[in-house]
Amino acid sequence: MKRNTLTLALATTALVATSAFAQDATLTIESWRNDDLKLWQTEIIPAFEAKHPGIKVNFSPSAPAEYNAVLNSKLDAGSAGDLITCRPFDASLALYDAGHLADLSDLDAMSNFSDVAKSAWQTDDGAATFCVPMASVIHGFIYNKEAFEEIGVEVPTTEAEFFAVLDAFKEDGSYIPMAMGTNDQWEAATMGYNNVGPNYWKGEEGRLALIAGEQKLTDPQWVAPYATLARWSEYLGAGYEAQTYPDSQNIFTLGRAAIYPAGSWEISGFNAQADFEMGAFKPPVQNAGDTCYISDHTDIGIGMNAATDNPEAARTFLTWVASPEFAEIFGNALPGFFPLSSTPVELTDPLAKEIVGWRGECESTIRSTYQILSRGTPNLENETWGASVAAIKGTSTPEELGQELQDGLASWYEPQQ
Amino acid sequence: MNRARIRWHILVFLAPAVIVYTAVMIWPLFNTLRLALFSVIEQERVFVGLDNFRTLFFDPIWSEQFWNALGNNFWFFLIHMLVQNPIGIALAALLSHPRLRFAALYRSAIFIPTILSFVIVGFAWKLILSPIWGIAPSMLDAVGLKALFAPWLGKEEYALTTLALVSVWQFVGIPMMLIYAALLTIPEEILEAGEVDGITGMAAFWKIKLPLILPSIGIISILTFVGNFNAFDLIYAAQGALAGPDFSTDILGTFMYRTFFGFQLQLGDPHMGSAIASAMFAIILVGVCIYLFGIQTRMRRYQL
């Protein structure tokens, strides 16, 4: 009998405790940025909770490669969090079309963003915006400054200089000229093809022409980057075929490689790992004085689960995310994820500052395969991964790859037929 | 007259197993088969009959991937049949030798990898074979065979065989244990009778033991077949959902996963995914039927 009373007492306490919590809203954020867990927990969330007592925020990331699959299953099962970190373009558009993401067009704070920034999370006609833009990432090359001084080479600006620097490192032999592997495939496409490519297809001009069907993937400006990638293989470390993405990161931060084809998202990780000074240079142009193009890719947004129990609290959070205050905290807490807010944000990290400075010197574009072109099967983005790897390994010629991709795209994309 | 009573206790005792098995196995299986007959058009789920299968087998984009995955599956299975099972049988024959010392130690050591998780095995072997941090290149270097090393997991021509051999390493304990148990049941008298007739040593294994353990070998083959055609974990843990390089390690399991759940920019398609899962089910069903009706019923059994 005594035991029963105790259980009852415990149960009552538990009930009281739950109801006390229920008065406050707890928001759960779904994200693929498991690398940023600490920053969210120690900087971003406390800053928000200090301003909005009563709303608790819980950051719950999953592994990047599994995020889309996990998120889709959770949404279908009704167990997804209140706030959803949005992949750009079709992945999120599909969620909106399926009714999983709420329309946020009427959120006042949306006016803090330019149309380009919002374009990654809008319906094709631009009528509805369903995610608040958070950040973009910029591609380029990060290099080991000490290694460059040791060998006595200058930062390259043209492609000829770029390969001359790689040759110098290869000849010297004390550093692997470039840290990249083909095992995980996406690096070859994202940090290879879409890094150097915009200089060939002239950024937005080529990208939009491809979407409109005015250019083809067999055109020289789309094939030439594969020929350039094919030249990379001799500068990658031995066994690069089985080298994974974390391997490449470690090789570079351990100081064993001189150049790392990068996305700016690497900055915070590299700052923590590398004990040498790093610099960055933008993708080399073909001839000195050419206009440079950089991939400034809208990468992260955040939206609201249409089925959330706390729509008011979620909108409060999203309004805060759209504010300059968040941009300031986010941009500096995660150097390399550049805020998209129209108000300029002062960045303190030297490497991040250097990279974001390219926005003033070069024309910005986004990755060529992301908007519309990866909507069908075969998926152009995934095909590009395979093609970039094949180009580096030399298993197919650039012309064959261009033809293969064009055939795949034309099989379902009308403007290309 | 005494009417036959309904024997309720049979129902009561069967119910838990039947209910649980129906809920977690039979219902999902039939639902998957059903899902394969639908497709989503304009956000609506519509019945399309066998259309998904027509796409899977005849649309060049899909069929190329499907046959590639099926071919890889057969190669994966073949390596297991040619390497895992003979080694398992050989190890069992050695272990059952009466004068072998430390037999229990060997038995446990060889069996232990079987209880490891796929993720651990995949990750450990990835590290061992890594051209950058791995011990495989330095071990080969120590014996002067560095030239033989290649980044196996990154080369189209070696990756699948390498992973199959990793899987063999992990699971060789299972055929070994089953055969070992079968060998232990062979009575001494038969072997002694053979010895009297002059059959000893290797001849005793080939002429007496092997025919007696054939049914166990049959069971192992079918277990290997089902296990290999359902395989997914090791490939996914070692090479990811894209089963690189260039889909050379793509098997039906990874192909189904990619299609069902989506990958990177490719959105998941549960209906095509179910179609692939149904095809896998059919292949395994046919394989098992061939074994059951074609081989097992004809196998000779001996009264021991």
XYZ file of C-alpha atoms in Angstrom:
721
model
C 0.000 0.000 0.000
C 2.777 2.330 0.956
C 4.515 1.708 -2.344
C 1.326 2.539 -4.231
C 1.028 5.884 -2.502
C 4.594 6.678 -3.432
C 3.996 5.827 -7.099
C 0.893 7.970 -7.091
C 2.790 10.855 -5.543
C 5.517 10.521 -8.167
C 2.993 10.376 -10.981
C 1.272 13.511 -9.719
C 4.556 15.392 -9.523
C 5.384 14.339 -13.055
C 2.004 15.568 -14.255
C 2.394 18.913 -12.526
C 5.870 19.278 -13.971
C 4.657 18.630 -17.517
C 1.850 21.101 -17.293
C 4.234 23.741 -15.973
C 6.416 23.292 -19.043
C 3.477 23.357 -21.393
C 2.863 27.050 -20.722
C 6.161 27.891 -22.385
C 6.647 27.016 -26.012
C 9.550 24.787 -26.885
C 10.715 25.044 -30.478
C 12.750 22.295 -32.053
C 14.960 23.111 -35.036
C 15.681 20.449 -37.635
C 19.064 20.979 -39.281
C 21.873 19.218 -41.126
C 24.545 21.423 -39.561
C 25.645 19.038 -36.825
C 29.035 20.795 -36.913
C 27.352 23.917 -35.524
C 25.663 22.312 -32.546
C 27.952 24.040 -30.037
C 27.543 27.478 -31.604
C 23.777 27.227 -31.557
C 23.746 26.036 -27.986
C 26.252 28.543 -26.589
C 25.688 31.665 -28.680
C 22.650 31.810 -30.895
C 19.986 30.189 -28.737
C 20.972 31.999 -25.481
C 20.864 35.345 -27.332
C 17.333 34.590 -28.494
C 16.116 33.170 -25.199
C 17.428 36.198 -23.318
C 15.156 38.411 -25.414
C 12.192 36.085 -25.455
C 11.770 34.404 -22.092
C 9.097 31.769 -22.326
C 10.298 30.362 -25.638
C 12.773 27.537 -25.369
C 14.716 26.545 -28.448
C 16.189 23.147 -29.037
C 18.638 22.592 -31.923
C 18.451 19.019 -33.160
C 20.697 18.327 -36.158
C 21.181 15.132 -38.149
C 24.032 14.088 -40.453
C 24.214 16.202 -43.645
C 24.010 13.283 -46.072
C 20.931 11.853 -44.365
C 19.158 15.112 -43.587
C 16.752 15.189 -46.535
C 15.730 11.564 -46.114
C 15.344 11.857 -42.343
C 13.428 15.116 -42.585
C 11.016 13.803 -45.207
C 10.231 10.729 -43.136
C 9.741 12.810 -39.998
C 7.427 15.250 -41.778
C 5.359 12.439 -43.227
C 5.124 10.823 -39.823
C 4.239 14.143 -38.152
C 7.208 14.012 -35.776
C 9.327 16.782 -37.277
C 10.424 19.844 -35.296
C 8.691 23.245 -35.376
C 11.395 24.962 -37.393
C 12.996 23.440 -40.415
C 16.348 24.385 -41.829
C 15.769 24.706 -45.557
C 17.977 23.347 -48.287
C 17.895 25.736 -51.227
C 15.561 25.286 -54.198
C 13.648 22.138 -55.044
C 14.080 20.138 -51.857
C 12.330 22.906 -49.924
C 9.937 23.786 -52.728
C 8.701 20.198 -52.696
C 8.137 20.448 -48.944
C 6.159 23.655 -49.473
C 4.110 22.112 -52.285
C 3.369 19.105 -50.094
C 2.049 21.461 -47.421
C 4.853 20.798 -44.927
C 6.286 24.326 -44.950
C 4.154 27.346 -44.092
C 3.971 30.387 -46.389
C 6.006 33.167 -44.781
C 5.459 35.886 -47.420
C 3.538 37.998 -44.884
C 6.391 38.008 -42.356
C 7.315 41.717 -42.084
C 10.994 40.985 -41.634
C 11.169 39.462 -45.137
C 11.782 42.982 -46.449
C 15.314 42.743 -44.977
C 16.339 40.503 -47.875
C 17.047 41.109 -51.544
C 15.127 39.215 -54.223
C 18.209 37.188 -55.136
C 18.566 36.110 -51.520
C 14.947 35.022 -51.375
C 14.932 33.326 -54.797
C 16.176 30.038 -53.418
C 13.082 29.657 -51.265
C 10.295 30.935 -53.467
C 7.803 29.316 -55.771
C 8.834 29.537 -59.436
C 6.601 32.594 -59.959
C 7.948 34.278 -56.813
C 4.462 34.556 -55.294
C 5.213 32.784 -52.034
C 8.364 32.790 -49.904
C 8.535 29.896 -47.458
C 11.939 30.166 -45.762
C 13.858 33.030 -44.206
C 17.270 33.229 -45.934
C 20.056 32.656 -43.429
C 23.365 32.397 -45.194
C 25.310 31.785 -48.350
C 28.646 30.082 -48.872
C 31.355 31.216 -51.280
C 33.715 28.931 -53.157
C 37.392 29.501 -53.701
C 40.715 28.087 -52.591
C 42.171 28.235 -49.088
C 45.953 27.984 -48.945
C 48.689 27.435 -46.411
C 50.495 30.801 -46.249
C 53.590 29.320 -44.619
C 53.914 26.712 -47.340
C 53.610 29.393 -50.015
C 56.394 31.428 -48.341
C 58.585 28.370 -47.885
C 58.430 27.420 -51.552
C 58.449 31.038 -52.627
C 55.349 31.193 -54.784
C 52.834 33.991 -55.167
C 49.069 33.699 -54.948
C 47.840 32.853 -58.460
C 45.220 34.922 -60.258
C 45.161 33.255 -63.672
C 44.845 29.609 -64.529
C 48.383 29.440 -65.932
C 49.736 30.835 -62.656
C 47.555 28.411 -60.718
C 49.039 25.377 -62.442
C 52.531 26.885 -62.173
C 52.088 27.063 -58.386
C 50.870 23.446 -58.306
C 53.883 22.408 -60.403
C 56.221 24.192 -58.013
C 54.769 22.265 -55.073
C 54.900 19.002 -56.955
C 58.538 19.529 -57.848
C 59.493 20.473 -54.303
C 57.743 17.414 -52.900
C 57.426 18.507 -49.264
C 53.717 19.280 -49.613
C 50.859 17.556 -51.399
C 49.970 20.321 -53.892
C 46.192 20.072 -53.449
C 44.038 18.306 -50.856
C 40.996 16.753 -52.461
C 39.698 13.211 -52.881
C 37.102 11.662 -55.119
C 35.730 9.055 -52.726
C 32.759 11.102 -51.550
C 32.115 12.448 -55.061
C 30.411 15.714 -54.097
C 33.691 17.485 -53.427
C 34.745 17.021 -57.040
C 31.534 18.650 -58.252
C 31.014 21.278 -55.560
C 34.591 22.300 -54.828
C 35.829 21.429 -58.291
C 33.377 21.945 -61.123
C 31.170 24.590 -59.529
C 34.164 26.335 -57.992
C 36.171 27.012 -61.163
C 33.280 26.679 -63.615
C 31.560 30.096 -63.290
C 34.632 31.743 -64.837
C 33.993 29.682 -67.979
C 30.230 30.011 -68.301
C 30.242 33.633 -67.061
C 28.236 33.088 -63.912
C 24.565 34.008 -64.046
C 24.688 34.603 -67.789
C 25.509 30.983 -68.539
C 23.437 29.544 -65.740
C 20.255 31.327 -66.815
C 20.931 30.536 -70.492
C 21.167 26.866 -69.582
C 17.850 27.026 -67.743
C 16.290 28.847 -70.706
C 17.624 26.205 -73.080
C 19.814 28.672 -74.997
C 23.048 26.917 -74.028
C 23.768 23.223 -73.849
C 26.003 21.222 -71.570
C 27.942 20.201 -74.675
C 28.915 23.836 -75.333
C 32.603 24.608 -74.800
C 31.993 26.795 -71.730
C 30.352 23.850 -69.930
C 32.818 21.196 -71.119
C 36.041 23.148 -70.548
C 35.831 23.010 -66.716
C 35.979 19.189 -66.996
C 39.159 19.471 -69.022
C 40.606 21.666 -66.269
C 39.550 19.173 -63.587
C 41.234 16.398 -65.560
C 44.521 18.240 -65.057
C 44.034 18.272 -61.268
C 44.587 14.548 -60.760
C 48.355 14.700 -60.874
C 48.425 17.232 -58.043
C 46.190 15.323 -55.634
C 47.769 13.050 -53.045
C 48.564 9.383 -53.662
C 45.421 7.257 -53.436
C 43.112 10.260 -53.848
C 40.550 7.842 -55.310
C 39.824 6.526 -51.816
C 40.386 9.834 -50.016
C 37.247 11.024 -48.230
C 36.142 14.557 -47.434
C 37.282 14.400 -43.786
C 40.613 12.964 -45.020
C 41.097 16.027 -47.227
C 40.215 18.389 -44.382
C 42.691 16.651 -42.084
C 45.484 16.543 -44.650
C 45.175 20.278 -45.124
C 44.827 21.267 -41.468
C 47.748 19.012 -40.497
C 49.850 21.128 -42.846
C 50.550 18.316 -45.304
C 48.907 20.004 -48.279
C 49.362 23.482 -49.712
C 46.025 24.272 -51.354
C 42.496 23.250 -50.433
C 39.640 23.743 -52.916
C 37.136 25.094 -50.474
C 33.757 26.288 -49.611
C 33.745 29.112 -47.088
C 31.913 26.866 -44.609
C 35.296 25.327 -43.780
C 36.589 28.481 -42.105
C 35.508 27.884 -38.515
C 36.634 24.269 -38.559
C 39.965 25.146 -40.114
C 40.547 28.002 -37.664
C 40.176 25.525 -34.825
C 42.316 22.785 -36.389
C 45.136 24.452 -38.300
C 48.045 26.040 -36.456
C 49.453 27.837 -39.504
C 48.303 31.034 -41.138
C 45.761 30.592 -43.925
C 44.822 32.773 -46.829
C 42.296 32.466 -49.614
C 42.290 33.152 -53.330
C 39.393 33.229 -55.720
C 38.988 30.785 -58.609
C 41.652 31.751 -61.187
C 40.509 33.428 -64.407
C 41.726 32.316 -67.832
C 43.477 35.546 -68.820
C 44.731 38.342 -66.590
C 42.156 41.112 -66.379
C 39.123 38.936 -67.160
C 35.999 39.572 -65.123
C 35.958 37.085 -62.270
C 32.888 35.105 -61.268
C 32.388 33.463 -57.906
C 29.904 30.922 -56.678
C 28.104 32.732 -53.825
C 25.603 30.029 -53.156
C 22.432 30.618 -51.148
C 22.771 27.631 -48.901
C 20.695 27.856 -45.721
C 17.278 29.181 -44.932
C 14.864 28.417 -42.147
C 11.148 27.847 -42.377
C 8.215 26.833 -40.254
C 6.668 23.380 -40.122
C 3.051 23.953 -41.199
C 1.949 21.415 -38.597
C 3.685 23.080 -35.662
C 1.821 23.425 -32.365
C 3.487 26.778 -31.682
C 3.076 28.894 -34.824
C 3.263 32.177 -32.865
C 6.514 31.297 -31.125
C 7.942 29.964 -34.388
C 7.133 33.215 -36.206
C 8.724 35.193 -33.367
C 11.872 33.157 -33.829
C 11.853 33.571 -37.610
C 11.382 37.346 -37.283
C 14.420 37.388 -35.027
C 16.386 35.308 -37.549
C 15.601 37.942 -40.190
C 16.864 40.759 -37.966
C 20.306 42.396 -38.301
C 21.024 41.260 -34.741
C 20.879 37.610 -35.775
C 22.928 38.325 -38.905
C 25.635 39.877 -36.741
C 25.732 36.953 -34.283
C 25.447 34.282 -36.972
C 27.970 35.817 -39.356
C 30.574 36.099 -36.642
C 29.773 32.886 -34.794
C 30.016 30.933 -38.028
C 32.586 32.716 -40.149
C 32.178 31.404 -43.674
C 28.397 31.425 -43.619
C 27.758 34.880 -44.916
C 24.477 36.501 -43.881
C 22.170 37.402 -46.742
C 20.523 40.301 -44.948
C 20.579 43.599 -46.865
C 22.149 45.385 -43.888
C 25.913 44.887 -44.175
C 27.457 42.968 -41.296
C 30.964 43.661 -40.040
C 32.888 40.377 -39.899
C 35.880 40.014 -37.597
C 37.455 36.805 -38.899
C 40.265 37.773 -41.339
C 39.756 34.777 -43.639
C 35.993 35.281 -43.789
C 36.521 38.981 -44.408
C 38.901 38.236 -47.265
C 36.447 35.870 -48.908
C 33.359 38.022 -48.464
C 35.379 40.878 -50.014
C 35.238 39.040 -53.365
C 31.574 39.997 -53.571
C 32.775 43.514 -54.406
C 35.329 42.450 -57.021
C 33.562 39.642 -58.855
C 30.156 38.801 -60.220
C 28.203 36.443 -57.968
C 26.341 33.397 -59.148
C 24.978 30.238 -57.576
C 25.742 26.597 -58.352
C 24.635 25.860 -61.895
C 22.727 22.668 -61.166
C 20.606 23.720 -58.203
C 17.749 25.750 -59.651
C 15.148 23.804 -61.660
C 17.716 21.625 -63.473
C 17.823 18.963 -60.768
C 14.099 18.480 -60.707
C 13.865 15.346 -62.829
C 15.422 11.945 -63.167
C 18.321 11.675 -63.852
C 19.171 14.355 -61.387
C 21.671 16.803 -62.903
C 23.382 17.583 -59.591
C 24.029 13.940 -58.771
C 25.089 13.277 -62.374
C 27.532 16.176 -62.112
C 29.145 14.550 -59.082
C 29.834 11.408 -61.067
C 30.970 13.365 -64.123
C 33.402 15.500 -62.114
C 34.930 12.405 -60.555
C 35.195 10.729 -63.957
C 36.892 13.849 -65.340
C 39.491 13.890 -62.575
C 40.163 10.165 -62.806
C 40.285 10.390 -66.588
C 37.807 7.554 -67.101
C 35.858 9.633 -69.650
C 36.805 12.558 -71.862
C 35.288 15.987 -71.114
C 33.340 15.808 -74.398
C 31.816 12.433 -73.497
C 30.812 13.761 -70.084
C 29.179 16.841 -71.594
C 27.233 14.672 -74.020
C 26.153 12.265 -71.282
C 24.909 15.080 -69.039
C 23.160 16.805 -71.931
C 21.378 13.573 -72.902
C 20.272 13.016 -69.319
C 18.996 16.576 -68.928
C 17.265 16.596 -72.321
C 15.458 13.374 -71.454
C 13.132 15.240 -69.084
C 13.768 18.986 -69.348
C 11.711 20.510 -72.134
C 13.687 23.699 -72.906
C 16.716 21.479 -73.610
C 14.909 19.145 -76.008
C -22.643 -37.034 -28.171
C -19.569 -35.061 -27.370
C -19.094 -32.122 -29.736
C -15.508 -31.256 -30.550
C -14.611 -28.416 -28.255
C -12.955 -25.334 -29.695
C -9.469 -25.519 -28.351
C -9.083 -21.892 -27.238
C -5.695 -22.409 -25.717
C -4.197 -22.944 -29.183
C -5.471 -19.545 -30.318
C -4.351 -17.869 -27.118
C -0.855 -19.261 -27.357
C -0.513 -18.480 -31.050
C -1.957 -14.978 -30.845
C 1.030 -12.979 -29.511
C 3.443 -14.280 -32.129
C 0.927 -14.018 -34.953
C -0.125 -10.489 -34.006
C 3.404 -9.178 -33.592
C 4.616 -10.904 -36.750
C 1.668 -9.609 -38.752
C 2.120 -6.077 -37.497
C 5.854 -5.790 -38.086
C 6.422 -8.162 -41.020
C 3.400 -9.275 -43.016
C 1.474 -6.008 -43.087
C 4.489 -3.840 -44.069
C 5.441 -6.391 -46.722
C 2.046 -6.352 -48.376
C 1.787 -2.608 -48.002
C 5.111 -2.222 -49.797
C 3.867 -4.448 -52.612
C 0.704 -2.342 -52.772
C 2.642 0.959 -52.715
C 4.600 -0.192 -55.763
C 1.405 -0.007 -57.802
C 0.831 3.677 -57.112
C 2.472 6.888 -58.172
C 2.134 10.545 -57.279
C 0.801 12.769 -60.045
C 0.043 16.396 -59.206
C 0.295 15.757 -55.449
C -2.333 13.005 -55.708
C -1.627 9.339 -55.178
C -3.004 7.460 -58.170
C -3.135 3.795 -59.031
C -0.880 3.117 -62.007
C -0.841 -0.670 -62.097
C 2.490 -2.112 -63.178
C 3.726 1.187 -64.614
C 6.487 1.560 -62.013
C 7.850 -1.844 -62.977
C 7.758 -0.929 -66.649
C 9.815 2.181 -65.837
C 12.178 0.129 -63.708
C 12.847 -2.559 -66.313
C 12.482 -0.713 -69.619
C 13.233 2.984 -69.104
C 16.977 3.104 -69.913
C 17.687 5.554 -67.061
C 16.224 3.194 -64.468
C 16.945 -0.162 -65.999
C 20.653 0.607 -66.386
C 20.883 1.269 -62.649
C 18.732 -1.729 -61.811
C 20.726 -4.233 -63.858
C 23.968 -2.734 -62.618
C 22.794 -3.180 -59.015
C 21.526 -6.701 -59.692
C 24.786 -7.662 -61.389
C 26.760 -6.285 -58.457
C 24.519 -8.267 -56.125
C 25.321 -11.477 -57.992
C 29.032 -10.735 -57.852
C 28.726 -10.026 -54.114
C 26.940 -13.359 -53.670
C 29.434 -15.226 -55.854
C 32.399 -14.010 -53.787
C 30.658 -15.176 -50.641
C 29.900 -18.586 -52.139
C 33.409 -19.029 -53.517
C 35.371 -17.575 -50.626
C 33.333 -17.423 -47.447
C 31.720 -20.851 -47.519
C 34.745 -22.955 -48.566
C 36.891 -21.166 -45.977
C 34.157 -21.675 -43.386
C 34.025 -25.395 -44.157
C 37.810 -25.697 -44.121
C 38.037 -23.910 -40.776
C 35.310 -26.134 -39.331
C 37.138 -29.260 -40.548
C 40.356 -28.023 -38.920
C 38.603 -27.077 -35.684
C 36.906 -30.438 -35.389
C 40.254 -32.175 -35.575
C 40.561 -33.973 -32.215
C 44.216 -33.156 -31.684
C 44.025 -29.409 -32.398
C 45.072 -27.333 -29.376
C 43.390 -24.012 -28.432
C 40.423 -24.903 -30.644
C 38.047 -22.911 -28.435
C 40.259 -19.827 -28.708
C 40.384 -19.969 -32.514
C 36.677 -20.605 -32.683
C 35.872 -17.505 -30.620
C 38.420 -15.322 -32.404
C 37.023 -16.175 -35.823
C 33.438 -15.825 -34.681
C 33.798 -12.458 -32.911
C 33.631 -10.213 -36.044
C 30.161 -11.627 -36.701
C 28.794 -9.924 -33.611
C 30.277 -6.532 -34.529
C 28.052 -3.872 -36.025
C 28.272 -3.241 -39.772
C 29.092 0.365 -39.087
C 32.115 -0.551 -36.987
C 33.320 -3.077 -39.547
C 32.815 -0.675 -42.455
C 34.541 2.166 -40.688
C 37.415 0.073 -39.333
C 38.185 -1.428 -42.742
C 37.893 1.940 -44.409
C 40.580 3.174 -42.041
C 42.740 0.062 -42.443
C 42.659 0.405 -46.234
C 42.951 4.195 -46.293
C 45.877 5.245 -48.479
C 46.512 8.163 -46.120
C 46.176 6.917 -42.556
C 45.685 3.188 -43.069
C 47.961 0.423 -41.859
C 47.518 -1.621 -45.039
C 50.037 0.400 -47.101
C 52.669 0.362 -44.338
C 52.197 -3.357 -43.681
C 52.683 -4.097 -47.374
C 55.667 -1.765 -47.353
C 57.212 -3.711 -44.454
C 57.295 -6.871 -46.541
C 58.430 -5.013 -49.640
C 55.150 -5.269 -51.503
C 54.177 -1.584 -51.460
C 53.726 -1.712 -55.230
C 50.749 -4.032 -54.734
C 48.832 -1.411 -52.760
C 46.080 0.499 -54.486
C 43.311 2.690 -53.068
C 41.023 -0.313 -53.443
C 37.854 1.276 -52.145
C 38.253 4.170 -54.567
C 38.798 2.170 -57.757
C 35.815 1.047 -59.805
C 37.385 -2.294 -60.652
C 38.270 -3.322 -57.073
C 35.796 -1.621 -54.756
C 32.993 -4.187 -54.831
C 35.326 -7.182 -54.498
C 37.104 -5.462 -51.609
C 33.824 -4.868 -49.794
C 32.691 -8.430 -50.480
C 35.915 -9.704 -48.917
C 35.407 -7.427 -45.902
C 31.952 -8.944 -45.544
C 33.490 -12.426 -45.874
C 35.928 -11.537 -43.102
C 33.040 -10.483 -40.918
C 30.744 -13.438 -41.539
C 33.023 -16.400 -42.132
C 32.263 -17.429 -38.533
C 28.676 -18.341 -39.369
C 29.292 -21.168 -41.901
C 32.183 -22.272 -39.712
C 29.935 -22.650 -36.665
C 27.104 -24.392 -38.549
C 29.450 -26.858 -40.249
C 31.361 -27.376 -37.035
C 28.132 -28.321 -35.289
C 27.235 -30.678 -38.160
C 30.673 -32.316 -38.048
C 30.359 -32.910 -34.313
C 27.171 -34.899 -34.845
C 28.938 -37.461 -37.041
C 29.352 -40.536 -34.837
C 32.860 -41.841 -34.184
C 31.742 -45.364 -35.176
C 31.196 -44.390 -38.796
C 34.662 -42.876 -39.042
C 36.157 -45.904 -37.309
C 34.324 -48.232 -39.661
C 35.777 -46.213 -42.529
C 39.243 -46.503 -41.040
C 38.870 -50.274 -40.941
C 38.087 -50.114 -44.643
C 41.164 -48.009 -45.205
C 39.577 -44.559 -45.543
C 41.614 -42.116 -43.457
C 42.753 -38.509 -43.438
C 41.618 -36.371 -46.383
C 39.754 -39.286 -47.934
C 37.649 -39.590 -44.782
C 36.680 -35.920 -45.136
C 35.755 -36.139 -48.817
C 34.060 -39.526 -48.729
C 32.382 -39.622 -45.323
C 32.128 -36.198 -43.684
C 31.326 -34.041 -46.703
C 28.306 -36.090 -47.876
C 26.997 -36.034 -44.313
C 27.245 -32.243 -43.968
C 25.789 -31.467 -47.420
C 22.362 -30.500 -46.010
C 24.078 -27.961 -43.742
C 25.985 -26.567 -46.718
C 22.669 -26.196 -48.509
C 21.227 -24.236 -45.600
C 24.319 -22.024 -45.502
C 24.061 -21.333 -49.230
C 20.479 -20.212 -48.914
C 21.274 -18.066 -45.876
C 24.116 -16.474 -47.832
C 21.823 -15.871 -50.781
C 19.118 -14.176 -48.729
C 21.655 -12.228 -46.680
C 23.531 -10.969 -49.733
C 20.486 -9.934 -51.715
C 19.201 -8.039 -48.695
C 22.618 -6.492 -48.039
C 22.789 -2.748 -47.584
C 24.485 -1.839 -44.321
C 28.125 -2.487 -45.163
C 28.014 -0.699 -48.508
C 26.172 2.227 -46.984
C 28.569 2.450 -44.033
C 31.669 2.268 -46.227
C 30.673 4.049 -49.446
C 27.540 6.026 -48.599
C 24.214 6.022 -50.408
C 25.794 6.820 -53.780
C 27.710 3.515 -53.572
C 30.720 4.969 -55.344
C 33.003 5.066 -57.164
C 30.662 5.560 -60.115
C 28.011 3.166 -58.727
C 30.462 0.268 -58.890
C 29.385 -0.924 -55.429
C 25.708 -0.141 -55.914
C 23.559 -3.091 -54.908
C 19.782 -3.381 -54.817
C 19.669 -2.289 -51.180
C 21.497 1.000 -51.750
C 19.603 1.606 -55.005
C 16.335 1.137 -53.138
C 17.442 3.421 -50.294
C 18.464 6.209 -52.673
C 15.217 5.971 -54.591
C 12.909 5.593 -51.621
C 14.353 8.264 -49.349
C 15.990 10.551 -51.914
C 19.527 11.792 -51.933
C 20.954 15.322 -51.855
C 18.905 17.210 -54.464
C 17.084 14.094 -55.640
C 13.770 13.815 -53.859
C 12.560 10.541 -52.425
C 10.054 8.517 -54.427
C 8.403 5.942 -52.143
C 6.539 4.358 -55.045
C 9.543 3.631 -57.262
C 11.392 2.638 -54.078
C 8.641 0.133 -53.294
C 8.840 -1.177 -56.840
C 12.547 -1.890 -56.330
C 11.836 -3.459 -52.942
C 9.188 -5.660 -54.567
C 11.658 -6.714 -57.256
C 14.154 -7.629 -54.521
C 11.464 -9.629 -52.756
C 10.622 -11.466 -55.992
C 14.274 -12.271 -56.725
C 14.826 -13.663 -53.252
C 11.563 -15.590 -53.385
C 12.492 -17.185 -56.714
C 15.966 -18.033 -55.432
C 14.630 -19.644 -52.288
C 11.993 -21.595 -54.250
C 14.587 -22.938 -56.668
C 16.580 -24.126 -53.703
C 13.664 -25.606 -51.784
C 12.027 -27.459 -54.668
C 14.949 -27.997 -56.999
C 17.743 -28.902 -54.638
C 16.660 -29.627 -51.114
C 13.990 -32.195 -51.972
C 16.488 -34.126 -54.093
C 19.295 -34.024 -51.611
C 20.291 -37.418 -50.270
C 20.081 -37.777 -46.530
C 21.736 -40.423 -44.480
C 20.472 -41.936 -41.288
C 23.200 -41.552 -38.714
